[in-house]
Each structure stands twice: as C-alpha cells, then as structure tokens.
PDB file of N, CA, C and O in Angstrom:
ATOM      1  N   VAL H   1       8.735   0.698  -2.837  1.00 94.00           N
ATOM      2  CA  VAL H   1       7.372   1.343  -2.891  1.00 94.00           C
ATOM      3  C   VAL H   1       7.079   2.987  -2.532  1.00 94.00           C
ATOM      4  O   VAL H   1       7.750   3.169  -1.806  1.00 94.00           O
ATOM      5  N   THR H   2       6.317   3.368  -3.571  1.00 95.00           N
ATOM      6  CA  THR H   2       5.931   4.644  -3.509  1.00 95.00           C
ATOM      7  C   THR H   2       4.589   4.934  -3.385  1.00 95.00           C
ATOM      8  O   THR H   2       3.907   4.434  -4.337  1.00 95.00           O
ATOM      9  N   VAL H   3       3.992   5.678  -2.207  1.00 96.00           N
ATOM     10  CA  VAL H   3       2.867   6.024  -2.257  1.00 96.00           C
ATOM     11  C   VAL H   3       2.602   7.301  -3.154  1.00 96.00           C
ATOM     12  O   VAL H   3       3.020   8.132  -3.112  1.00 96.00           O
ATOM     13  N   SER H   4       1.378   7.069  -3.959  1.00 96.00           N
ATOM     14  CA  SER H   4       1.157   8.338  -4.929  1.00 96.00           C
ATOM     15  C   SER H   4       0.051   9.123  -4.315  1.00 96.00           C
ATOM     16  O   SER H   4       0.119  10.226  -4.705  1.00 96.00           O
ATOM     17  N   SER H   5      -1.033   8.649  -3.750  1.00 96.00           N
ATOM     18  CA  SER H   5      -1.929   9.283  -3.325  1.00 96.00           C
ATOM     19  C   SER H   5      -2.631   8.762  -2.247  1.00 96.00           C
ATOM     20  O   SER H   5      -2.591   7.668  -1.954  1.00 96.00           O
ATOM     21  N   PHE H   6      -3.189   9.449  -1.253  1.00 95.00           N
ATOM     22  CA  PHE H   6      -4.269   9.020  -0.086  1.00 95.00           C
ATOM     23  C   PHE H   6      -5.304  10.067  -0.093  1.00 95.00           C
ATOM     24  O   PHE H   6      -5.225  11.068   0.384  1.00 95.00           O
ATOM     25  N   VAL H   7      -6.571   9.773  -0.617  1.00 93.00           N
ATOM     26  CA  VAL H   7      -7.806  10.561  -0.955  1.00 93.00           C
ATOM     27  C   VAL H   7      -8.724  10.112  -0.269  1.00 93.00           C
ATOM     28  O   VAL H   7      -8.829   9.054  -0.222  1.00 93.00           O
ATOM     29  N   PRO H   8      -9.523  11.025   0.552  1.00 90.00           N
ATOM     30  CA  PRO H   8     -11.025  10.677   0.647  1.00 90.00           C
ATOM     31  C   PRO H   8     -11.832  10.444  -0.231  1.00 90.00           C
ATOM     32  O   PRO H   8     -11.514  10.972  -1.478  1.00 90.00           O
ATOM     33  N   GLY H   9     -12.850   9.450  -0.158  1.00 85.00           N
ATOM     34  CA  GLY H   9     -13.744   9.278  -1.329  1.00 85.00           C
ATOM     35  C   GLY H   9     -15.163   9.054  -0.734  1.00 85.00           C
ATOM     36  O   GLY H   9     -15.344   9.052   0.213  1.00 85.00           O
ATOM     37  N   GLU H  10     -15.850   8.404  -1.614  1.00 85.00           N
ATOM     38  CA  GLU H  10     -17.275   8.048  -0.911  1.00 85.00           C
ATOM     39  C   GLU H  10     -17.171   7.018   0.188  1.00 85.00           C
ATOM     40  O   GLU H  10     -16.674   5.950  -0.257  1.00 85.00           O
ATOM     41  N   GLY H  11     -17.431   7.346   1.060  1.00 88.00           N
ATOM     42  CA  GLY H  11     -17.337   6.247   2.347  1.00 88.00           C
ATOM     43  C   GLY H  11     -16.327   5.853   3.009  1.00 88.00           C
ATOM     44  O   GLY H  11     -16.130   4.934   3.657  1.00 88.00           O
ATOM     45  N   GLY H  12     -14.804   6.256   2.688  1.00 93.00           N
ATOM     46  CA  GLY H  12     -13.574   5.888   2.799  1.00 93.00           C
ATOM     47  C   GLY H  12     -12.527   6.602   2.086  1.00 93.00           C
ATOM     48  O   GLY H  12     -12.847   7.804   1.639  1.00 93.00           O
ATOM     49  N   HIS H  13     -11.499   6.065   2.318  1.00 95.00           N
ATOM     50  CA  HIS H  13     -10.327   6.369   1.906  1.00 95.00           C
ATOM     51  C   HIS H  13      -9.441   5.319   0.810  1.00 95.00           C
ATOM     52  O   HIS H  13      -9.574   4.256   1.158  1.00 95.00           O
ATOM     53  N   THR H  14      -8.910   5.910  -0.486  1.00 95.00           N
ATOM     54  CA  THR H  14      -8.145   5.192  -0.975  1.00 95.00           C
ATOM     55  C   THR H  14      -6.629   5.616  -1.130  1.00 95.00           C
ATOM     56  O   THR H  14      -6.440   7.000  -1.373  1.00 95.00           O
ATOM     57  N   LEU H  15      -5.773   4.506  -1.144  1.00 97.00           N
ATOM     58  CA  LEU H  15      -4.434   4.789  -1.134  1.00 97.00           C
ATOM     59  C   LEU H  15      -3.831   4.162  -2.442  1.00 97.00           C
ATOM     60  O   LEU H  15      -4.320   3.159  -2.643  1.00 97.00           O
ATOM     61  N   THR H  16      -3.072   4.792  -3.272  1.00 97.00           N
ATOM     62  CA  THR H  16      -2.632   4.097  -4.397  1.00 97.00           C
ATOM     63  C   THR H  16      -1.209   4.332  -4.506  1.00 97.00           C
ATOM     64  O   THR H  16      -0.841   5.347  -3.939  1.00 97.00           O
ATOM     65  N   GLY H  17      -0.452   3.338  -4.882  1.00 97.00           N
ATOM     66  CA  GLY H  17       1.099   3.367  -5.169  1.00 97.00           C
ATOM     67  C   GLY H  17       1.895   2.548  -5.963  1.00 97.00           C
ATOM     68  O   GLY H  17       0.716   1.630  -6.946  1.00 97.00           O
ATOM     69  N   ILE H  18       3.013   2.792  -6.518  1.00 98.00           N
ATOM     70  CA  ILE H  18       3.672   1.760  -6.838  1.00 98.00           C
ATOM     71  C   ILE H  18       4.741   0.967  -6.553  1.00 98.00           C
ATOM     72  O   ILE H  18       5.433   1.725  -5.837  1.00 98.00           O
ATOM     73  N   ALA H  19       4.927  -0.273  -6.970  1.00 97.00           N
ATOM     74  CA  ALA H  19       6.095  -1.034  -6.133  1.00 97.00           C
ATOM     75  C   ALA H  19       7.208  -1.154  -7.589  1.00 97.00           C
ATOM     76  O   ALA H  19       6.725  -1.300  -8.485  1.00 97.00           O
ATOM     77  N   GLY H  20       8.225  -1.058  -7.460  1.00 96.00           N
ATOM     78  CA  GLY H  20       9.033  -0.759  -8.606  1.00 96.00           C
ATOM     79  C   GLY H  20      10.138  -2.031  -7.992  1.00 96.00           C
ATOM     80  O   GLY H  20      10.736  -2.494  -7.000  1.00 96.00           O
ATOM     81  N   ASN H  21      10.792  -2.463  -9.455  1.00 97.00           N
ATOM     82  CA  ASN H  21      11.843  -3.611  -9.449  1.00 97.00           C
ATOM     83  C   ASN H  21      13.004  -3.264  -9.995  1.00 97.00           C
ATOM     84  O   ASN H  21      12.681  -3.080 -11.317  1.00 97.00           O
ATOM     85  N   TYR H  22      14.132  -2.578  -9.523  1.00 95.00           N
ATOM     86  CA  TYR H  22      15.158  -1.830 -10.104  1.00 95.00           C
ATOM     87  C   TYR H  22      16.487  -2.857 -10.435  1.00 95.00           C
ATOM     88  O   TYR H  22      17.387  -2.132 -10.798  1.00 95.00           O
ATOM     89  N   SER H  23      16.242  -3.998 -10.172  1.00 96.00           N
ATOM     90  CA  SER H  23      17.180  -4.910 -10.269  1.00 96.00           C
ATOM     91  C   SER H  23      17.363  -5.515 -11.836  1.00 96.00           C
ATOM     92  O   SER H  23      16.216  -5.373 -12.661  1.00 96.00           O
ATOM     93  N   ALA H  24      17.810  -6.461 -11.916  1.00 96.00           N
ATOM     94  CA  ALA H  24      18.360  -7.067 -13.176  1.00 96.00           C
ATOM     95  C   ALA H  24      17.402  -8.290 -13.476  1.00 96.00           C
ATOM     96  O   ALA H  24      17.303  -9.115 -14.322  1.00 96.00           O
ATOM     97  N   THR H  25      16.813  -8.697 -12.296  1.00 97.00           N
ATOM     98  CA  THR H  25      15.941  -9.747 -12.214  1.00 97.00           C
ATOM     99  C   THR H  25      14.446  -9.678 -11.607  1.00 97.00           C
ATOM    100  O   THR H  25      14.380  -8.583 -10.881  1.00 97.00           O
ATOM    101  N   ALA H  26      13.717 -10.616 -11.975  1.00 97.00           N
ATOM    102  CA  ALA H  26      12.243 -10.386 -11.644  1.00 97.00           C
ATOM    103  C   ALA H  26      12.387 -10.756 -10.070  1.00 97.00           C
ATOM    104  O   ALA H  26      13.198 -11.407  -9.476  1.00 97.00           O
ATOM    105  N   SER H  27      11.578 -10.120  -9.352  1.00 96.00           N
ATOM    106  CA  SER H  27      11.502  -9.815  -7.889  1.00 96.00           C
ATOM    107  C   SER H  27      10.132 -10.950  -7.444  1.00 96.00           C
ATOM    108  O   SER H  27       9.761 -11.760  -8.185  1.00 96.00           O
ATOM    109  N   ARG H  28      10.487 -11.500  -6.235  1.00 96.00           N
ATOM    110  CA  ARG H  28       9.439 -12.402  -5.751  1.00 96.00           C
ATOM    111  C   ARG H  28       8.164 -11.494  -5.399  1.00 96.00           C
ATOM    112  O   ARG H  28       8.118 -10.568  -5.531  1.00 96.00           O
ATOM    113  N   THR H  29       7.065 -12.511  -5.062  1.00 97.00           N
ATOM    114  CA  THR H  29       5.795 -11.794  -4.639  1.00 97.00           C
ATOM    115  C   THR H  29       6.132 -11.158  -3.245  1.00 97.00           C
ATOM    116  O   THR H  29       6.796 -11.636  -2.455  1.00 97.00           O
ATOM    117  N   MET H  30       5.621  -9.988  -3.146  1.00 96.00           N
ATOM    118  CA  MET H  30       5.760  -9.143  -1.894  1.00 96.00           C
ATOM    119  C   MET H  30       4.457  -9.021  -1.045  1.00 96.00           C
ATOM    120  O   MET H  30       3.294  -8.985  -1.840  1.00 96.00           O
ATOM    121  N   ARG H  31       4.362  -9.241  -0.041  1.00 97.00           N
ATOM    122  CA  ARG H  31       3.370  -8.773   1.049  1.00 97.00           C
ATOM    123  C   ARG H  31       3.415  -7.883   1.641  1.00 97.00           C
ATOM    124  O   ARG H  31       4.096  -7.850   2.550  1.00 97.00           O
ATOM    125  N   LEU H  32       2.333  -6.507   1.520  1.00 97.00           N
ATOM    126  CA  LEU H  32       2.732  -5.584   2.489  1.00 97.00           C
ATOM    127  C   LEU H  32       1.304  -5.546   3.115  1.00 97.00           C
ATOM    128  O   LEU H  32       0.382  -6.095   2.826  1.00 97.00           O
ATOM    129  N   THR H  33       1.598  -4.788   4.366  1.00 97.00           N
ATOM    130  CA  THR H  33       0.139  -4.396   5.233  1.00 97.00           C
ATOM    131  C   THR H  33       0.488  -3.087   5.580  1.00 97.00           C
ATOM    132  O   THR H  33       1.241  -2.293   5.929  1.00 97.00           O
ATOM    133  N   PHE H  34      -0.601  -2.429   5.143  1.00 97.00           N
ATOM    134  CA  PHE H  34      -1.068  -1.079   5.380  1.00 97.00           C
ATOM    135  C   PHE H  34      -1.875  -0.845   6.532  1.00 97.00           C
ATOM    136  O   PHE H  34      -2.971  -1.653   6.695  1.00 97.00           O
ATOM    137  N   GLU H  35      -1.372   0.056   7.463  1.00 97.00           N
ATOM    138  CA  GLU H  35      -2.330   0.342   8.775  1.00 97.00           C
ATOM    139  C   GLU H  35      -2.877   1.679   8.857  1.00 97.00           C
ATOM    140  O   GLU H  35      -1.947   2.709   8.401  1.00 97.00           O
ATOM    141  N   PHE H  36      -4.050   1.682   8.519  1.00 96.00           N
ATOM    142  CA  PHE H  36      -4.351   3.260   8.385  1.00 96.00           C
ATOM    143  C   PHE H  36      -4.874   3.557   9.969  1.00 96.00           C
ATOM    144  O   PHE H  36      -5.119   2.640  10.911  1.00 96.00           O
ATOM    145  N   VAL H  37      -4.509   4.704  10.170  1.00 96.00           N
ATOM    146  CA  VAL H  37      -4.421   5.580  11.585  1.00 96.00           C
ATOM    147  C   VAL H  37      -5.550   6.447  11.686  1.00 96.00           C
ATOM    148  O   VAL H  37      -5.569   7.418  10.956  1.00 96.00           O
ATOM    149  N   ASP H  38      -5.919   6.727  12.658  1.00 95.00           N
ATOM    150  CA  ASP H  38      -6.680   8.057  13.220  1.00 95.00           C
ATOM    151  C   ASP H  38      -5.552   9.293  13.474  1.00 95.00           C
ATOM    152  O   ASP H  38      -4.461   9.002  13.368  1.00 95.00           O
ATOM    153  N   ALA H  39      -6.147  10.379  14.103  1.00 95.00           N
ATOM    154  CA  ALA H  39      -5.570  11.783  14.239  1.00 95.00           C
ATOM    155  C   ALA H  39      -4.727  11.214  15.519  1.00 95.00           C
ATOM    156  O   ALA H  39      -3.686  12.054  15.407  1.00 95.00           O
ATOM    157  N   GLY H  40      -4.895  10.404  16.336  1.00 96.00           N
ATOM    158  CA  GLY H  40      -4.021  10.045  17.361  1.00 96.00           C
ATOM    159  C   GLY H  40      -3.131   9.171  16.983  1.00 96.00           C
ATOM    160  O   GLY H  40      -2.044   8.656  17.965  1.00 96.00           O
ATOM    161  N   GLY H  41      -2.923   8.555  15.885  1.00 95.00           N
ATOM    162  CA  GLY H  41      -1.743   7.860  15.505  1.00 95.00           C
ATOM    163  C   GLY H  41      -2.264   5.943  15.755  1.00 95.00           C
ATOM    164  O   GLY H  41      -1.760   4.880  15.638  1.00 95.00           O
ATOM    165  N   ALA H  42      -3.554   5.885  16.298  1.00 96.00           N
ATOM    166  CA  ALA H  42      -3.888   4.340  16.723  1.00 96.00           C
ATOM    167  C   ALA H  42      -4.210   3.775  15.418  1.00 96.00           C
ATOM    168  O   ALA H  42      -5.057   4.477  14.543  1.00 96.00           O
ATOM    169  N   THR H  43      -4.037   2.582  15.104  1.00 96.00           N
ATOM    170  CA  THR H  43      -4.637   1.925  14.021  1.00 96.00           C
ATOM    171  C   THR H  43      -6.010   1.626  14.233  1.00 96.00           C
ATOM    172  O   THR H  43      -6.490   0.791  15.061  1.00 96.00           O
ATOM    173  N   ILE H  44      -6.609   2.103  13.067  1.00 95.00           N
ATOM    174  CA  ILE H  44      -8.206   1.963  13.052  1.00 95.00           C
ATOM    175  C   ILE H  44      -8.417   0.708  11.787  1.00 95.00           C
ATOM    176  O   ILE H  44      -9.576   0.165  11.840  1.00 95.00           O
ATOM    177  N   ALA H  45      -7.678   0.531  11.003  1.00 96.00           N
ATOM    178  CA  ALA H  45      -7.981  -0.443  10.172  1.00 96.00           C
ATOM    179  C   ALA H  45      -6.404  -1.407   9.248  1.00 96.00           C
ATOM    180  O   ALA H  45      -5.487  -0.511   9.424  1.00 96.00           O
ATOM    181  N   THR H  46      -6.639  -2.476   9.189  1.00 96.00           N
ATOM    182  CA  THR H  46      -5.357  -2.878   8.351  1.00 96.00           C
ATOM    183  C   THR H  46      -5.903  -3.439   7.299  1.00 96.00           C
ATOM    184  O   THR H  46      -6.515  -4.490   6.949  1.00 96.00           O
ATOM    185  N   VAL H  47      -4.987  -3.506   6.151  1.00 97.00           N
ATOM    186  CA  VAL H  47      -5.371  -3.839   4.839  1.00 97.00           C
ATOM    187  C   VAL H  47      -3.826  -4.392   4.222  1.00 97.00           C
ATOM    188  O   VAL H  47      -2.875  -4.127   3.862  1.00 97.00           O
ATOM    189  N   PRO H  48      -4.069  -6.009   3.952  1.00 97.00           N
ATOM    190  CA  PRO H  48      -3.051  -6.499   3.138  1.00 97.00           C
ATOM    191  C   PRO H  48      -3.140  -6.370   2.084  1.00 97.00           C
ATOM    192  O   PRO H  48      -4.247  -6.114   1.024  1.00 97.00           O
ATOM    193  N   VAL H  49      -1.966  -6.264   1.093  1.00 97.00           N
ATOM    194  CA  VAL H  49      -1.793  -6.132   0.013  1.00 97.00           C
ATOM    195  C   VAL H  49      -0.627  -6.882  -0.817  1.00 97.00           C
ATOM    196  O   VAL H  49       0.364  -6.803  -0.306  1.00 97.00           O
ATOM    197  N   GLU H  50      -1.198  -7.697  -1.851  1.00 97.00           N
ATOM    198  CA  GLU H  50      -0.047  -8.577  -2.271  1.00 97.00           C
ATOM    199  C   GLU H  50       0.303  -7.868  -3.772  1.00 97.00           C
ATOM    200  O   GLU H  50      -0.174  -7.644  -4.444  1.00 97.00           O
ATOM    201  N   ILE H  51       1.834  -8.229  -3.759  1.00 97.00           N
ATOM    202  CA  ILE H  51       2.307  -7.373  -4.869  1.00 97.00           C
ATOM    203  C   ILE H  51       2.678  -8.683  -5.910  1.00 97.00           C
ATOM    204  O   ILE H  51       3.525  -9.305  -5.171  1.00 97.00           O
ATOM    205  N   PRO H  52       2.664  -8.963  -7.101  1.00 98.00           N
ATOM    206  CA  PRO H  52       3.272 -10.285  -7.606  1.00 98.00           C
ATOM    207  C   PRO H  52       4.258  -9.978  -8.089  1.00 98.00           C
ATOM    208  O   PRO H  52       4.871  -8.877  -8.321  1.00 98.00           O
ATOM    209  N   PRO H  53       4.999 -10.763  -8.724  1.00 98.00           N
ATOM    210  CA  PRO H  53       6.433 -10.766  -8.987  1.00 98.00           C
ATOM    211  C   PRO H  53       6.454  -9.660 -10.211  1.00 98.00           C
ATOM    212  O   PRO H  53       5.804  -9.673 -11.186  1.00 98.00           O
ATOM    213  N   ILE H  54       7.281  -9.028 -10.253  1.00 98.00           N
ATOM    214  CA  ILE H  54       7.701  -7.791 -11.229  1.00 98.00           C
ATOM    215  C   ILE H  54       8.663  -8.126 -11.753  1.00 98.00           C
ATOM    216  O   ILE H  54       9.761  -8.298 -11.374  1.00 98.00           O
ATOM    217  N   PRO H  55       8.419  -7.941 -13.147  1.00 97.00           N
ATOM    218  CA  PRO H  55       9.737  -7.959 -13.931  1.00 97.00           C
ATOM    219  C   PRO H  55      11.218  -7.204 -13.687  1.00 97.00           C
ATOM    220  O   PRO H  55      10.946  -6.254 -13.276  1.00 97.00           O
ATOM    221  N   ALA H  56      12.133  -7.616 -14.007  1.00 97.00           N
ATOM    222  CA  ALA H  56      13.606  -6.730 -14.181  1.00 97.00           C
ATOM    223  C   ALA H  56      12.876  -5.296 -14.606  1.00 97.00           C
ATOM    224  O   ALA H  56      12.239  -5.290 -15.701  1.00 97.00           O
ATOM    225  N   GLN H  57      13.368  -4.179 -14.073  1.00 97.00           N
ATOM    226  CA  GLN H  57      13.169  -2.774 -14.440  1.00 97.00           C
ATOM    227  C   GLN H  57      11.667  -2.645 -14.313  1.00 97.00           C
ATOM    228  O   GLN H  57      11.256  -1.655 -15.016  1.00 97.00           O
ATOM    229  N   GLY H  58      10.432  -3.565 -14.013  1.00 97.00           N
ATOM    230  CA  GLY H  58       9.256  -3.184 -13.797  1.00 97.00           C
ATOM    231  C   GLY H  58       8.601  -2.353 -12.758  1.00 97.00           C
ATOM    232  O   GLY H  58       9.482  -2.122 -11.867  1.00 97.00           O
ATOM    233  N   THR H  59       7.115  -2.080 -12.917  1.00 97.00           N
ATOM    234  CA  THR H  59       6.477  -1.555 -11.877  1.00 97.00           C
ATOM    235  C   THR H  59       5.287  -2.385 -11.619  1.00 97.00           C
ATOM    236  O   THR H  59       4.985  -2.859 -12.783  1.00 97.00           O
ATOM    237  N   HIS H  60       4.905  -1.911 -10.797  1.00 98.00           N
ATOM    238  CA  HIS H  60       3.248  -2.480 -10.373  1.00 98.00           C
ATOM    239  C   HIS H  60       2.419  -1.640  -9.539  1.00 98.00           C
ATOM    240  O   HIS H  60       2.950  -1.178  -8.707  1.00 98.00           O
ATOM    241  N   GLN H  61       1.233  -1.106 -10.280  1.00 98.00           N
ATOM    242  CA  GLN H  61       0.518  -0.311  -9.288  1.00 98.00           C
ATOM    243  C   GLN H  61      -0.555  -0.900  -8.227  1.00 98.00           C
ATOM    244  O   GLN H  61      -0.975  -2.127  -8.676  1.00 98.00           O
ATOM    245  N   PHE H  62      -0.529  -0.293  -7.101  1.00 97.00           N
ATOM    246  CA  PHE H  62      -1.383  -1.009  -6.109  1.00 97.00           C
ATOM    247  C   PHE H  62      -2.435  -0.055  -5.673  1.00 97.00           C
ATOM    248  O   PHE H  62      -2.690   1.057  -5.713  1.00 97.00           O
ATOM    249  N   GLU H  63      -3.551  -0.838  -5.081  1.00 97.00           N
ATOM    250  CA  GLU H  63      -4.499   0.221  -4.145  1.00 97.00           C
ATOM    251  C   GLU H  63      -4.770  -0.338  -2.974  1.00 97.00           C
ATOM    252  O   GLU H  63      -5.254  -1.438  -3.056  1.00 97.00           O
ATOM    253  N   ALA H  64      -5.155   0.217  -1.962  1.00 96.00           N
ATOM    254  CA  ALA H  64      -5.742  -0.150  -0.903  1.00 96.00           C
ATOM    255  C   ALA H  64      -6.594   0.834   0.021  1.00 96.00           C
ATOM    256  O   ALA H  64      -6.577   1.990  -0.258  1.00 96.00           O
ATOM    257  N   ARG H  65      -7.920   0.524  -0.098  1.00 94.00           N
ATOM    258  CA  ARG H  65      -9.013   1.011   0.506  1.00 94.00           C
ATOM    259  C   ARG H  65      -9.409   0.519   2.117  1.00 94.00           C
ATOM    260  O   ARG H  65      -9.386  -0.502   2.335  1.00 94.00           O
ATOM    261  N   VAL H  66     -10.124   1.777   2.705  1.00 95.00           N
ATOM    262  CA  VAL H  66     -10.580   1.717   3.880  1.00 95.00           C
ATOM    263  C   VAL H  66     -11.861   2.414   3.965  1.00 95.00           C
ATOM    264  O   VAL H  66     -12.063   3.608   3.465  1.00 95.00           O
ATOM    265  N   ALA H  67     -12.705   1.781   4.951  1.00 94.00           N
ATOM    266  CA  ALA H  67     -13.799   2.407   4.889  1.00 94.00           C
ATOM    267  C   ALA H  67     -13.985   3.666   6.173  1.00 94.00           C
ATOM    268  O   ALA H  67     -13.236   3.551   6.954  1.00 94.00           O
ATOM    269  N   GLY H  68     -14.957   4.286   5.902  1.00 91.00           N
ATOM    270  CA  GLY H  68     -14.947   5.121   7.037  1.00 91.00           C
ATOM    271  C   GLY H  68     -14.431   6.439   6.851  1.00 91.00           C
ATOM    272  O   GLY H  68     -13.689   6.532   5.733  1.00 91.00           O
ATOM    273  N   THR H  69     -14.430   7.264   7.944  1.00 88.00           N
ATOM    274  CA  THR H  69     -13.753   9.111   7.770  1.00 88.00           C
ATOM    275  C   THR H  69     -12.651   9.265   8.631  1.00 88.00           C
ATOM    276  O   THR H  69     -12.198  10.156   8.685  1.00 88.00           O
ATOM    277  N   ALA H  70     -12.669   8.292   9.345  1.00 91.00           N
ATOM    278  CA  ALA H  70     -11.360   8.500  10.805  1.00 91.00           C
ATOM    279  C   ALA H  70     -10.015   8.396   9.922  1.00 91.00           C
ATOM    280  O   ALA H  70      -9.339   8.863  10.998  1.00 91.00           O
ATOM    281  N   ALA H  71      -9.509   7.583   9.227  1.00 94.00           N
ATOM    282  CA  ALA H  71      -8.122   7.563   8.610  1.00 94.00           C
ATOM    283  C   ALA H  71      -7.627   9.130   8.578  1.00 94.00           C
ATOM    284  O   ALA H  71      -8.102   9.791   7.758  1.00 94.00           O
ATOM    285  N   ARG H  72      -6.595   9.232   9.293  1.00 94.00           N
ATOM    286  CA  ARG H  72      -5.828  10.658   8.841  1.00 94.00           C
ATOM    287  C   ARG H  72      -4.545  10.268   8.234  1.00 94.00           C
ATOM    288  O   ARG H  72      -4.050  11.146   8.006  1.00 94.00           O
ATOM    289  N   GLY H  73      -3.837   9.081   8.287  1.00 95.00           N
ATOM    290  CA  GLY H  73      -2.621   8.690   7.915  1.00 95.00           C
ATOM    291  C   GLY H  73      -2.546   7.508   7.582  1.00 95.00           C
ATOM    292  O   GLY H  73      -3.549   6.430   7.804  1.00 95.00           O
ATOM    293  N   TRP H  74      -1.372   6.638   7.069  1.00 95.00           N
ATOM    294  CA  TRP H  74      -0.911   5.413   7.018  1.00 95.00           C
ATOM    295  C   TRP H  74       0.818   5.039   7.528  1.00 95.00           C
ATOM    296  O   TRP H  74       1.120   5.766   7.284  1.00 95.00           O
ATOM    297  N   ARG H  75       0.762   3.659   7.489  1.00 96.00           N
ATOM    298  CA  ARG H  75       2.070   3.225   7.400  1.00 96.00           C
ATOM    299  C   ARG H  75       1.863   1.702   6.861  1.00 96.00           C
ATOM    300  O   ARG H  75       0.972   1.099   6.856  1.00 96.00           O
ATOM    301  N   TYR H  76       3.210   1.397   6.289  1.00 96.00           N
ATOM    302  CA  TYR H  76       3.004  -0.110   5.816  1.00 96.00           C
ATOM    303  C   TYR H  76       4.431  -0.815   6.461  1.00 96.00           C
ATOM    304  O   TYR H  76       5.555  -0.269   6.938  1.00 96.00           O
ATOM    305  N   ARG H  77       4.422  -1.881   6.408  1.00 95.00           N
ATOM    306  CA  ARG H  77       5.357  -2.941   6.377  1.00 95.00           C
ATOM    307  C   ARG H  77       5.343  -4.221   5.405  1.00 95.00           C
ATOM    308  O   ARG H  77       4.495  -4.547   4.895  1.00 95.00           O
ATOM    309  N   LEU H  78       6.525  -4.622   4.996  1.00 94.00           N
ATOM    310  CA  LEU H  78       6.711  -5.789   4.268  1.00 94.00           C
ATOM    311  C   LEU H  78       6.823  -6.975   5.134  1.00 94.00           C
ATOM    312  O   LEU H  78       7.438  -7.217   6.272  1.00 94.00           O
ATOM    313  N   ASN H  79       5.769  -7.854   4.927  1.00 90.00           N
ATOM    314  CA  ASN H  79       5.888  -9.352   5.569  1.00 90.00           C
ATOM    315  C   ASN H  79       6.425 -10.140   5.122  1.00 90.00           C
ATOM    316  O   ASN H  79       7.225 -10.308   3.893  1.00 90.00           O
TER     317      ASN H  79
END
C-alpha cells in the first residue's frame, strides 16, 4: 500500500493511494481502515476502504475522504 497524496479540498481532505500485488497469483480482497488524526494525534474520523482482488503483478487505485478541516495526518491498518 502506497499513499500518493493527502490534500485539503472543498470541505475536507482526500487521501489517494495504490495497493499493489507483486506476487505470481491474484490477491484476496483486502480491507483497510484509515484513521484521520488531528494535530494532537487523536482520531477524528475512521474510513473503511475495500480493495478488491488484484491480479498477479497488478495494482488498484483507492481513495478515502474525510469531511472537515481538522485532519492533519492519517494512519491505516489491515483488517
């Protein structure tokens, strides 16, 4: 998982990224949870992102959006 951008926009922030499968076989569905955090590191929003099966040596672009202006960073976990 590579996050390409995290930018403010109209009424919120948008995070974009790419999930890659660098193996010789297709991947399974992945579920990521992105936590957007404020300046103090407290979680202010949680956004689930489902990545469909990715073919061998393939990629999939994803996006997560959060409303408001308080987001200063993010972290994610694989569920």
